[in-house]
Short mmCIF file of C-alpha atoms in Angstrom, two decimals:
data_model
loop_
_atom_site.label_atom_id
_atom_site.label_comp_id
_atom_site.label_asym_id
_atom_site.label_seq_id
_atom_site.Cartn_x
_atom_site.Cartn_y
_atom_site.Cartn_z
CA UNK A 1 115.40 58.82 38.33
CA UNK A 2 113.41 56.69 36.60
CA UNK A 3 110.09 57.85 38.12
CA UNK A 4 110.89 61.51 37.52
CA UNK A 5 111.41 60.65 33.63
CA UNK A 6 108.12 59.29 33.90
CA UNK A 7 106.57 62.08 35.72
CA UNK A 8 108.33 64.50 33.19
CA UNK A 9 107.14 62.32 30.12
CA UNK A 10 103.34 62.38 31.52
CA UNK A 11 103.41 66.15 32.08
CA UNK A 12 104.85 66.49 28.15
CA UNK A 13 102.00 64.32 26.96
CA UNK A 14 99.72 66.09 29.17
CA UNK A 15 100.68 69.52 27.68
CA UNK A 16 100.88 68.28 23.91
CA UNK A 17 97.25 66.63 24.17
CA UNK A 18 95.60 70.13 26.38
CA UNK A 19 97.33 72.01 23.48
CA UNK A 20 95.90 69.76 20.56
CA UNK A 21 92.53 70.34 22.04
CA UNK A 22 92.90 74.07 21.95
CA UNK A 23 94.03 73.92 18.28
CA UNK A 24 90.85 71.61 17.60
CA UNK A 25 88.60 73.98 19.45
CA UNK A 26 87.09 76.28 16.15
CA UNK A 27 86.40 72.72 14.48
CA UNK A 28 86.96 71.42 11.05
CA UNK A 29 88.55 73.62 8.46
CA UNK A 30 85.64 74.93 6.15
CA UNK A 31 86.42 73.14 2.92
CA UNK A 32 87.20 69.46 4.37
CA UNK A 33 85.52 67.03 2.24
CA UNK A 34 83.84 64.45 5.09
CA UNK A 35 83.67 61.14 3.17
CA UNK A 36 81.84 58.17 4.37
CA UNK A 37 82.77 54.48 2.90
CA UNK A 38 80.70 51.53 3.60
CA UNK A 39 81.55 47.93 3.02
CA UNK A 40 78.84 45.42 2.72
CA UNK A 41 80.13 41.63 3.08
CA UNK A 42 78.08 38.73 2.38
CA UNK A 43 78.00 35.05 1.46
CA UNK A 44 76.43 33.65 -1.66
CA UNK A 45 76.77 30.22 -3.02
CA UNK A 46 79.61 29.47 -0.72
CA UNK A 47 81.54 32.68 -1.46
CA UNK A 48 82.35 35.95 0.51
CA UNK A 49 81.41 39.01 -1.56
CA UNK A 50 82.11 42.44 -0.90
CA UNK A 51 80.45 45.59 -2.31
CA UNK A 52 81.88 49.16 -1.39
CA UNK A 53 80.15 52.38 -1.76
CA UNK A 54 81.19 56.11 -0.90
CA UNK A 55 79.59 59.32 -0.33
CA UNK A 56 80.97 63.03 0.81
CA UNK A 57 79.96 66.31 1.44
CA UNK A 58 81.86 69.61 2.28
CA UNK A 59 82.18 71.42 5.42
CA UNK A 60 80.88 75.15 5.19
CA UNK A 61 82.25 78.00 6.71
CA UNK A 62 80.47 78.55 10.30
CA UNK A 63 81.08 82.21 10.98
CA UNK A 64 81.59 83.09 14.98
CA UNK A 65 83.30 86.01 15.87
CA UNK A 66 83.35 86.97 19.87
CA UNK A 67 84.43 90.74 21.12
CA UNK A 68 84.91 90.75 24.97
CA UNK A 69 85.24 93.84 26.85
CA UNK A 70 88.29 93.36 29.20
CA UNK A 71 88.63 96.32 30.53
CA UNK A 72 87.67 99.85 31.70
CA UNK A 73 89.67 103.07 32.51
CA UNK A 74 89.44 105.60 35.05
CA UNK A 75 90.57 108.75 33.52
CA UNK A 76 91.49 112.36 34.88
CA UNK A 77 90.25 115.67 33.19
CA UNK A 78 92.61 116.55 29.98
CA UNK A 79 94.34 113.14 29.82
CA UNK A 80 95.18 111.96 26.35
CA UNK A 81 95.25 108.47 24.99
CA UNK A 82 93.03 106.55 27.55
CA UNK A 83 92.49 102.86 26.41
CA UNK A 84 89.61 100.36 27.05
CA UNK A 85 91.08 96.89 26.29
CA UNK A 86 88.86 94.40 24.12
CA UNK A 87 89.61 90.90 22.84
CA UNK A 88 88.58 89.64 19.44
CA UNK A 89 88.12 85.94 18.96
CA UNK A 90 87.67 84.16 15.27
CA UNK A 91 85.60 81.49 16.82
CA UNK A 92 84.65 80.11 13.34
CA UNK A 93 86.61 77.73 11.11
CA UNK A 94 87.36 79.74 8.69
CA UNK A 95 90.52 82.33 8.35
CA UNK A 96 88.49 85.71 8.33
CA UNK A 97 89.15 89.56 8.70
CA UNK A 98 87.29 91.96 10.58
CA UNK A 99 85.99 95.27 9.85
CA UNK A 100 86.07 97.62 13.52
CA UNK A 101 84.12 100.77 14.54
CA UNK A 102 83.99 102.37 17.91
CA UNK A 103 80.97 104.72 19.14
CA UNK A 104 79.76 106.04 22.50
CA UNK A 105 76.69 103.88 23.58
CA UNK A 106 73.98 107.07 24.09
CA UNK A 107 72.27 108.01 27.25
CA UNK A 108 71.75 111.30 28.21
CA UNK A 109 74.51 111.00 31.06
CA UNK A 110 77.03 109.97 28.81
CA UNK A 111 80.01 112.27 28.35
CA UNK A 112 81.66 112.55 25.01
CA UNK A 113 85.39 111.73 24.74
CA UNK A 114 87.63 113.25 21.70
CA UNK A 115 90.15 111.80 18.90
CA UNK A 116 88.32 108.28 19.24
CA UNK A 117 90.96 105.50 17.75
CA UNK A 118 91.21 101.76 17.47
CA UNK A 119 94.29 100.02 17.77
CA UNK A 120 95.72 96.80 17.96
CA UNK A 121 97.44 96.06 21.36
CA UNK A 122 100.33 94.56 19.93
CA UNK A 123 102.76 94.07 23.28
CA UNK A 124 99.16 93.19 25.18
CA UNK A 125 100.09 95.81 27.87
CA UNK A 126 96.54 97.06 28.21
CA UNK A 127 97.66 100.74 27.13
CA UNK A 128 98.57 102.64 23.96
CA UNK A 129 102.59 102.21 23.61
CA UNK A 130 104.96 102.71 20.97
CA UNK A 131 104.60 99.35 18.85
CA UNK A 132 100.64 99.05 18.96
CA UNK A 133 99.30 99.21 15.64
CA UNK A 134 96.67 101.55 14.67
CA UNK A 135 93.45 100.56 12.69
CA UNK A 136 92.16 102.20 9.37
CA UNK A 137 90.44 99.39 7.58
CA UNK A 138 90.12 95.50 7.58
CA UNK A 139 93.46 94.78 6.10
CA UNK A 140 95.47 96.72 9.11
CA UNK A 141 96.08 93.82 11.46
CA UNK A 142 95.75 90.81 8.79
CA UNK A 143 93.83 87.45 8.71
CA UNK A 144 92.95 86.07 11.97
CA UNK A 145 93.00 82.30 11.90
CA UNK A 146 90.17 80.23 13.44
CA UNK A 147 90.46 79.97 17.47
CA UNK A 148 93.11 83.09 17.27
CA UNK A 149 92.67 85.95 19.49
CA UNK A 150 93.77 89.55 19.24
CA UNK A 151 93.65 92.21 21.67
CA UNK A 152 92.17 95.54 20.87
CA UNK A 153 92.33 98.98 22.35
CA UNK A 154 89.44 102.09 21.82
CA UNK A 155 91.78 104.82 22.68
CA UNK A 156 90.21 108.38 23.45
CA UNK A 157 91.30 111.65 24.78
CA UNK A 158 89.45 113.10 27.55
CA UNK A 159 87.61 116.52 27.68
CA UNK A 160 89.06 119.49 30.19
CA UNK A 161 85.63 120.26 31.79
CA UNK A 162 84.34 116.82 33.01
CA UNK A 163 83.05 116.00 36.73
CA UNK A 164 84.48 113.61 38.73
CA UNK A 165 82.27 110.11 38.77
CA UNK A 166 80.99 110.53 35.32
CA UNK A 167 81.16 108.10 32.87
CA UNK A 168 81.23 107.45 29.03
CA UNK A 169 80.48 103.94 27.70
CA UNK A 170 81.96 103.03 24.21
CA UNK A 171 81.23 99.96 22.02
CA UNK A 172 83.64 98.23 19.82
CA UNK A 173 81.93 96.37 16.61
CA UNK A 174 83.43 93.90 14.55
CA UNK A 175 82.14 93.08 11.34
CA UNK A 176 83.00 89.66 9.46
CA UNK A 177 85.24 90.47 6.46
CA UNK A 178 86.49 87.65 3.61
CA UNK A 179 90.15 86.78 4.13
CA UNK A 180 92.73 88.53 2.19
CA UNK A 181 90.27 91.07 1.19
CA UNK A 182 87.97 94.39 2.30
CA UNK A 183 84.61 92.51 1.00
CA UNK A 184 82.39 92.27 4.12
CA UNK A 185 81.37 88.55 4.44
CA UNK A 186 77.72 87.66 3.08
CA UNK A 187 75.76 84.76 4.26
CA UNK A 188 75.33 81.90 1.44
CA UNK A 189 71.51 82.59 0.02
CA UNK A 190 71.54 79.04 -1.25
CA UNK A 191 73.20 75.89 -0.29
CA UNK A 192 75.39 74.71 -2.91
CA UNK A 193 77.74 71.44 -2.73
CA UNK A 194 80.66 73.60 -2.30
CA UNK A 195 81.74 75.87 0.83
CA UNK A 196 78.86 78.09 2.11
CA UNK A 197 78.75 80.77 4.53
CA UNK A 198 76.60 80.53 7.62
CA UNK A 199 76.57 83.17 10.58
CA UNK A 200 76.26 81.34 14.00
CA UNK A 201 77.46 84.36 15.89
CA UNK A 202 75.75 85.67 19.09
CA UNK A 203 74.02 89.45 19.71
CA UNK A 204 76.22 91.37 20.97
CA UNK A 205 75.98 94.92 23.00
CA UNK A 206 75.22 96.77 19.43
CA UNK A 207 74.28 93.81 16.93
CA UNK A 208 72.14 90.85 16.48
CA UNK A 209 72.35 87.12 16.60
CA UNK A 210 73.76 85.43 13.07
CA UNK A 211 74.65 88.82 11.50
CA UNK A 212 78.24 88.26 10.98
CA UNK A 213 78.90 90.71 13.80
CA UNK A 214 79.57 90.85 17.48
CA UNK A 215 80.31 93.92 19.68
CA UNK A 216 81.04 94.32 23.69
CA UNK A 217 81.48 97.75 25.57
CA UNK A 218 83.77 99.57 28.06
CA UNK A 219 83.36 102.52 30.39
CA UNK A 220 85.58 105.66 30.79
CA UNK A 221 84.97 106.75 34.64
CA UNK A 222 86.09 110.15 35.22
CA UNK A 223 87.91 109.50 38.62
CA UNK A 224 89.69 112.58 40.19
CA UNK A 225 90.93 113.33 43.62
CA UNK A 226 91.04 116.79 45.33
CA UNK A 227 93.33 117.35 48.25
CA UNK A 228 92.01 120.34 50.78
CA UNK A 229 94.41 121.58 53.47
CA UNK A 230 92.63 123.67 56.09
CA UNK A 231 95.38 125.92 58.02
CA UNK A 232 94.97 127.37 61.29
CA UNK A 233 97.30 129.36 63.63
CA UNK A 234 97.08 129.73 67.27
CA UNK A 235 99.44 131.68 69.44
CA UNK A 236 100.42 129.52 72.61
CA UNK A 237 102.79 131.87 74.17
CA UNK A 238 103.21 135.42 74.04
CA UNK A 239 106.02 136.44 76.36
CA UNK A 240 104.24 139.80 76.71
CA UNK A 241 100.91 139.06 77.58
CA UNK A 242 99.89 138.69 80.93
CA UNK A 243 96.67 137.25 80.89
CA UNK A 244 94.20 135.58 78.21
CA UNK A 245 94.73 137.82 75.21
CA UNK A 246 98.14 136.59 73.44
CA UNK A 247 99.18 138.53 70.51
CA UNK A 248 101.89 137.99 67.83
CA UNK A 249 104.68 140.03 69.52
CA UNK A 250 108.55 139.12 68.97
CA UNK A 251 109.12 135.93 70.46
CA UNK A 252 105.98 134.89 70.44
CA UNK A 253 105.41 131.12 69.45
CA UNK A 254 102.95 130.02 67.14
CA UNK A 255 101.12 126.80 66.59
CA UNK A 256 100.05 125.99 63.23
CA UNK A 257 97.68 123.08 62.58
CA UNK A 258 97.00 121.86 58.82
CA UNK A 259 94.16 119.27 58.52
CA UNK A 260 94.37 117.22 55.27
CA UNK A 261 91.36 115.99 53.60
CA UNK A 262 90.45 114.14 50.02
CA UNK A 263 87.46 114.17 48.37
CA UNK A 264 86.36 112.91 44.89
CA UNK A 265 86.22 109.19 43.74
CA UNK A 266 90.13 108.49 43.14
CA UNK A 267 92.69 108.05 45.02
CA UNK A 268 95.37 110.67 45.53
CA UNK A 269 98.63 109.14 45.37
CA UNK A 270 101.60 110.23 47.36
CA UNK A 271 100.52 113.11 49.19
CA UNK A 272 103.24 115.36 50.27
CA UNK A 273 102.54 118.27 52.35
CA UNK A 274 105.28 121.42 52.41
CA UNK A 275 104.68 124.54 54.40
CA UNK A 276 107.20 127.16 54.28
CA UNK A 277 107.97 128.78 57.35
CA UNK A 278 106.90 132.65 57.02
CA UNK A 279 109.76 135.13 56.65
CA UNK A 280 110.33 137.22 60.32
CA UNK A 281 110.09 133.79 62.43
CA UNK A 282 111.89 130.35 62.80
CA UNK A 283 110.68 127.08 63.25
CA UNK A 284 110.77 125.83 66.52
CA UNK A 285 112.88 122.55 66.41
CA UNK A 286 111.13 119.07 67.31
CA UNK A 287 107.63 120.39 66.86
CA UNK A 288 106.68 118.86 64.04
CA UNK A 289 103.58 116.29 64.57
CA UNK A 290 101.44 114.17 62.21
CA UNK A 291 98.20 113.13 64.37
CA UNK A 292 100.20 113.91 67.52
CA UNK A 293 102.83 111.73 66.78
CA UNK A 294 106.24 113.60 67.05
CA UNK A 295 108.32 113.69 63.87
CA UNK A 296 112.13 113.96 63.67
CA UNK A 297 113.23 116.90 61.90
CA UNK A 298 116.23 115.16 60.01
CA UNK A 299 115.46 113.71 56.36
CA UNK A 300 115.14 109.92 58.09
CA UNK A 301 112.83 107.09 58.08
CA UNK A 302 109.96 108.81 59.31
CA UNK A 303 107.22 110.76 57.32
CA UNK A 304 108.45 114.45 58.56
CA UNK A 305 111.64 116.79 58.02
CA UNK A 306 112.36 120.46 58.19
CA UNK A 307 114.70 121.61 55.56
CA UNK A 308 115.50 124.27 53.44
CA UNK A 309 112.82 126.57 55.61
CA UNK A 310 110.04 124.87 55.19
CA UNK A 311 108.61 121.70 56.91
CA UNK A 312 107.46 118.53 54.86
CA UNK A 313 105.43 115.59 55.67
CA UNK A 314 104.73 112.76 53.45
CA UNK A 315 101.12 111.16 53.88
CA UNK A 316 101.25 108.67 51.12
CA UNK A 317 98.25 107.42 49.37
CA UNK A 318 94.91 109.09 50.63
CA UNK A 319 91.23 108.83 49.63
CA UNK A 320 87.87 110.01 50.79
CA UNK A 321 87.63 107.42 53.38
CA UNK A 322 91.14 108.01 54.71
CA UNK A 323 90.60 109.47 58.27
CA UNK A 324 91.87 113.18 58.54
CA UNK A 325 95.56 113.75 58.64
CA UNK A 326 96.43 116.68 61.07
CA UNK A 327 99.78 118.22 60.79
CA UNK A 328 101.06 120.75 63.22
CA UNK A 329 104.42 122.64 64.02
CA UNK A 330 105.34 125.62 66.08
CA UNK A 331 107.34 128.93 64.70
CA UNK A 332 108.69 131.40 67.00
CA UNK A 333 108.10 135.28 65.76
CA UNK A 334 111.17 137.20 65.36
CA UNK B 1 109.04 32.60 -16.33
CA UNK B 2 107.06 34.13 -18.81
CA UNK B 3 104.30 31.39 -18.38
CA UNK B 4 104.12 31.82 -14.90
CA UNK B 5 103.30 35.45 -15.05
CA UNK B 6 100.67 35.07 -17.93
CA UNK B 7 98.98 32.33 -15.73
CA UNK B 8 99.01 34.60 -12.63
CA UNK B 9 97.60 37.23 -15.16
CA UNK B 10 94.94 34.94 -16.24
CA UNK B 11 94.20 34.16 -12.79
CA UNK B 12 93.63 37.66 -11.73
CA UNK B 13 91.48 38.42 -14.84
CA UNK B 14 89.33 35.08 -14.13
CA UNK B 15 88.76 36.26 -10.62
CA UNK B 16 88.01 39.60 -11.73
CA UNK B 17 85.17 38.36 -13.98
CA UNK B 18 84.02 35.94 -11.52
CA UNK B 19 83.59 39.06 -9.19
CA UNK B 20 81.77 40.88 -11.37
CA UNK B 21 79.72 38.21 -12.20
CA UNK B 22 78.23 38.24 -8.29
CA UNK B 23 79.37 41.64 -6.95
CA UNK B 24 76.31 43.50 -8.39
CA UNK B 25 74.02 41.28 -6.46
CA UNK B 26 73.75 43.46 -3.06
CA UNK B 27 73.93 47.23 -3.75
CA UNK B 28 74.68 49.84 -0.73
CA UNK B 29 74.20 53.30 -0.94
CA UNK B 30 74.85 55.43 1.81
CA UNK B 31 73.09 58.88 2.31
CA UNK B 32 74.20 61.81 4.52
CA UNK B 33 71.59 64.24 5.75
CA UNK B 34 71.17 66.96 8.53
CA UNK B 35 67.97 67.82 10.23
CA UNK B 36 66.31 70.98 9.66
CA UNK B 37 63.16 72.32 11.88
CA UNK B 38 60.90 74.01 9.12
CA UNK B 39 57.16 75.84 9.69
CA UNK B 40 54.55 73.72 7.52
CA UNK B 41 51.58 74.95 6.17
CA UNK B 42 50.06 75.44 9.83
CA UNK B 43 52.56 77.17 10.82
CA UNK B 44 54.09 74.47 13.05
CA UNK B 45 57.89 74.00 13.30
CA UNK B 46 58.45 70.04 12.14
CA UNK B 47 61.90 68.53 11.25
CA UNK B 48 62.87 67.54 7.77
CA UNK B 49 65.41 65.80 6.60
CA UNK B 50 67.94 67.35 3.68
CA UNK B 51 71.06 66.14 2.02
CA UNK B 52 74.17 67.12 3.81
CA UNK B 53 75.71 68.43 0.60
CA UNK B 54 72.73 70.62 0.30
CA UNK B 55 72.70 71.93 3.83
CA UNK B 56 74.84 73.98 5.77
CA UNK B 57 77.28 71.71 8.03
CA UNK B 58 79.93 73.06 9.99
CA UNK B 59 81.41 72.32 13.37
CA UNK B 60 79.21 70.80 16.04
CA UNK B 61 76.46 70.00 13.71
CA UNK B 62 75.22 66.29 13.47
CA UNK B 63 74.72 64.28 10.47
CA UNK B 64 72.38 61.53 10.10
CA UNK B 65 74.42 58.48 8.01
CA UNK B 66 71.88 55.73 6.58
CA UNK B 67 73.21 52.83 4.44
CA UNK B 68 70.52 51.50 2.48
CA UNK B 69 71.05 47.94 1.21
CA UNK B 70 69.18 45.77 -1.43
CA UNK B 71 69.68 42.46 -2.98
CA UNK B 72 69.43 42.57 -6.53
CA UNK B 73 70.31 39.11 -7.19
CA UNK B 74 67.88 35.89 -7.38
CA UNK B 75 69.18 34.10 -4.56
CA UNK B 76 69.09 34.88 -0.71
CA UNK B 77 72.30 36.11 0.81
CA UNK B 78 73.66 35.76 3.88
CA UNK B 79 75.89 36.68 6.72
CA UNK B 80 75.40 40.43 5.58
CA UNK B 81 77.90 42.26 7.45
CA UNK B 82 77.98 46.30 6.95
CA UNK B 83 80.86 47.94 7.65
CA UNK B 84 81.52 51.63 8.73
CA UNK B 85 84.35 53.64 9.81
CA UNK B 86 83.41 56.75 11.87
CA UNK B 87 84.24 59.12 9.12
CA UNK B 88 87.11 61.37 9.72
CA UNK B 89 86.52 64.55 11.61
CA UNK B 90 83.47 63.37 13.01
CA UNK B 91 82.43 61.50 16.21
CA UNK B 92 80.13 58.85 16.82
CA UNK B 93 76.68 60.06 18.61
CA UNK B 94 76.22 57.82 21.42
CA UNK B 95 73.42 55.48 21.24
CA UNK B 96 72.65 56.53 17.70
CA UNK B 97 73.38 53.50 15.83
CA UNK B 98 70.55 50.98 14.76
CA UNK B 99 68.69 49.19 12.15
CA UNK B 100 66.15 46.24 11.54
CA UNK B 101 67.08 42.96 12.07
CA UNK B 102 71.07 44.64 12.88
CA UNK B 103 73.19 43.54 15.83
CA UNK B 104 75.19 46.52 16.19
CA UNK B 105 78.91 46.43 17.45
CA UNK B 106 81.52 48.81 17.66
CA UNK B 107 85.56 48.92 17.17
CA UNK B 108 88.21 51.27 19.42
CA UNK B 109 91.23 49.23 17.59
CA UNK B 110 90.82 50.54 13.82
CA UNK B 111 88.75 47.34 13.02
CA UNK B 112 90.77 44.61 14.29
CA UNK B 113 88.05 43.59 16.99
CA UNK B 114 84.20 44.41 17.45
CA UNK B 115 82.03 44.41 20.79
CA UNK B 116 79.10 45.62 22.16
CA UNK B 117 79.56 49.30 24.15
CA UNK B 118 80.01 47.89 27.74
CA UNK B 119 82.84 45.23 26.64
CA UNK B 120 84.85 47.83 24.94
CA UNK B 121 87.87 48.87 27.11
CA UNK B 122 90.46 51.69 26.29
CA UNK B 123 93.71 52.88 28.11
CA UNK B 124 93.65 56.33 29.49
CA UNK B 125 97.17 58.29 29.49
CA UNK B 126 97.88 57.07 32.56
CA UNK B 127 97.97 53.22 31.46
CA UNK B 128 94.56 52.49 33.25
CA UNK B 129 91.83 50.90 31.56
CA UNK B 130 88.53 51.96 31.14
CA UNK B 131 85.01 51.72 29.45
CA UNK B 132 85.06 53.01 25.87
CA UNK B 133 83.07 56.20 24.88
CA UNK B 134 81.58 57.32 22.25
CA UNK B 135 84.48 59.44 20.99
CA UNK B 136 87.11 56.55 20.96
CA UNK B 137 84.81 54.35 18.82
CA UNK B 138 86.98 53.88 15.24
CA UNK B 139 84.20 51.81 13.44
CA UNK B 140 80.66 50.58 13.76
CA UNK B 141 79.30 47.15 12.21
CA UNK B 142 75.75 45.88 11.71
CA UNK B 143 75.48 42.16 11.27
CA UNK B 144 72.45 41.19 9.76
CA UNK B 145 70.80 38.47 12.02
CA UNK B 146 69.03 36.92 9.21
CA UNK B 147 69.36 35.97 5.49
CA UNK B 148 68.43 39.02 2.93
CA UNK B 149 65.97 37.67 0.62
CA UNK B 150 65.99 38.46 -3.24
CA UNK B 151 64.59 42.07 -3.73
CA UNK B 152 64.50 42.87 -0.09
CA UNK B 153 65.81 46.30 1.16
CA UNK B 154 66.87 47.28 4.84
CA UNK B 155 68.56 50.27 6.16
CA UNK B 156 71.03 50.69 9.01
CA UNK B 157 72.22 54.13 10.07
CA UNK B 158 74.08 56.34 12.88
CA UNK B 159 74.55 59.79 13.64
CA UNK B 160 78.01 61.91 13.89
CA UNK B 161 78.79 64.83 15.03
CA UNK B 162 81.64 67.15 12.85
CA UNK B 163 84.44 67.84 15.09
#
């Protein structure tokens, strides 16, 4: 019992100290006065004497902002509200706000998306959801405290005519703004005894070091998949035929073969093939097969069934590397 | 009752007066500076020191603290000890303390006891003892190992990093 309590206390202290460490990572807040106090003791004429002095200086505003790309997006033609995910951290020692801009990273291959918007990903879902807050100006998301990180989304609509595999790279640029205002933060021209502003940020994808800005990029990739079905028919029995030549006479049995393949860079999810039995014929029971394996006609645990005048086979998720799926079934001509 | 109070007030006053008469002998001045790299006339980079109050000082920056002392009296003074708590919001930079004719010692217990680095021990979060590190030091002191003659000056120094 005592041991368990000791372990619990140890763990709590450990958590407390690691949290403490996190909260001080951005450093001493700007405006803090650092005072040095020096005491000199000495002996003179048999007496012990003392003299004391103090000197102070003020900690400046060290501006550091970090924008990081957190996730790309695979999109389909005509999709709406597709999101690229970013984080923004105030790694400086003073509360700040940020002006945000999103734009395409130019290259001849880049396809342009439409209706570009920036949102605060309030529920941290990585997608545009009802509670997310749109950006209109630096005051939209309020002041960001030292060490605080917010999640942001670049949201876009995908045009209709875009090819599978094409990409579109977008950057998110954050420019430091004075807390409580919409004024871009300026680096102090001269050093004063008060709080001066120093830019200490790194270069991002679309900005330079020590400019009070940082940027990162994300990529939209058009990833579509197309399902191809090739259908062949073979007369396997003709009651009126005597030799090689078979014809689709009444009573003849036809075997249909459906070959299913997928092209494109995406996964075709939940591929289900349904084929209606043609009028003037009927399905020959228990002839449904997938890749030569028999499937029951009943709607049960296997992937095939015959109901409402159609065969249905569930093939699951397929992509371009999946083996060809071959479905066969027989019909009898009335 | 009244006369006792008057007597103690008189004694306090006498002590202050006596103190004033002697306190001006040793003076100390503390200077905080940062090193910056500037290009000289030849286009080469050289390091210069500027007052921390006039420089950009932020988290992670190193500040050089220099304590200049002088014996302004006409008698030599002995047993000179300069005590400097590591300033709040800073961490002592290992190995940076020094000064001529000075023996440097540190405290990890708020200034109660002092010793050289290898003798200082702290308890870690498991209760185990380990040798103290720079970030554990609470105070620095320089024991001046010889008397300071009239008009003689000296300097002791250390570096600390802003947290």
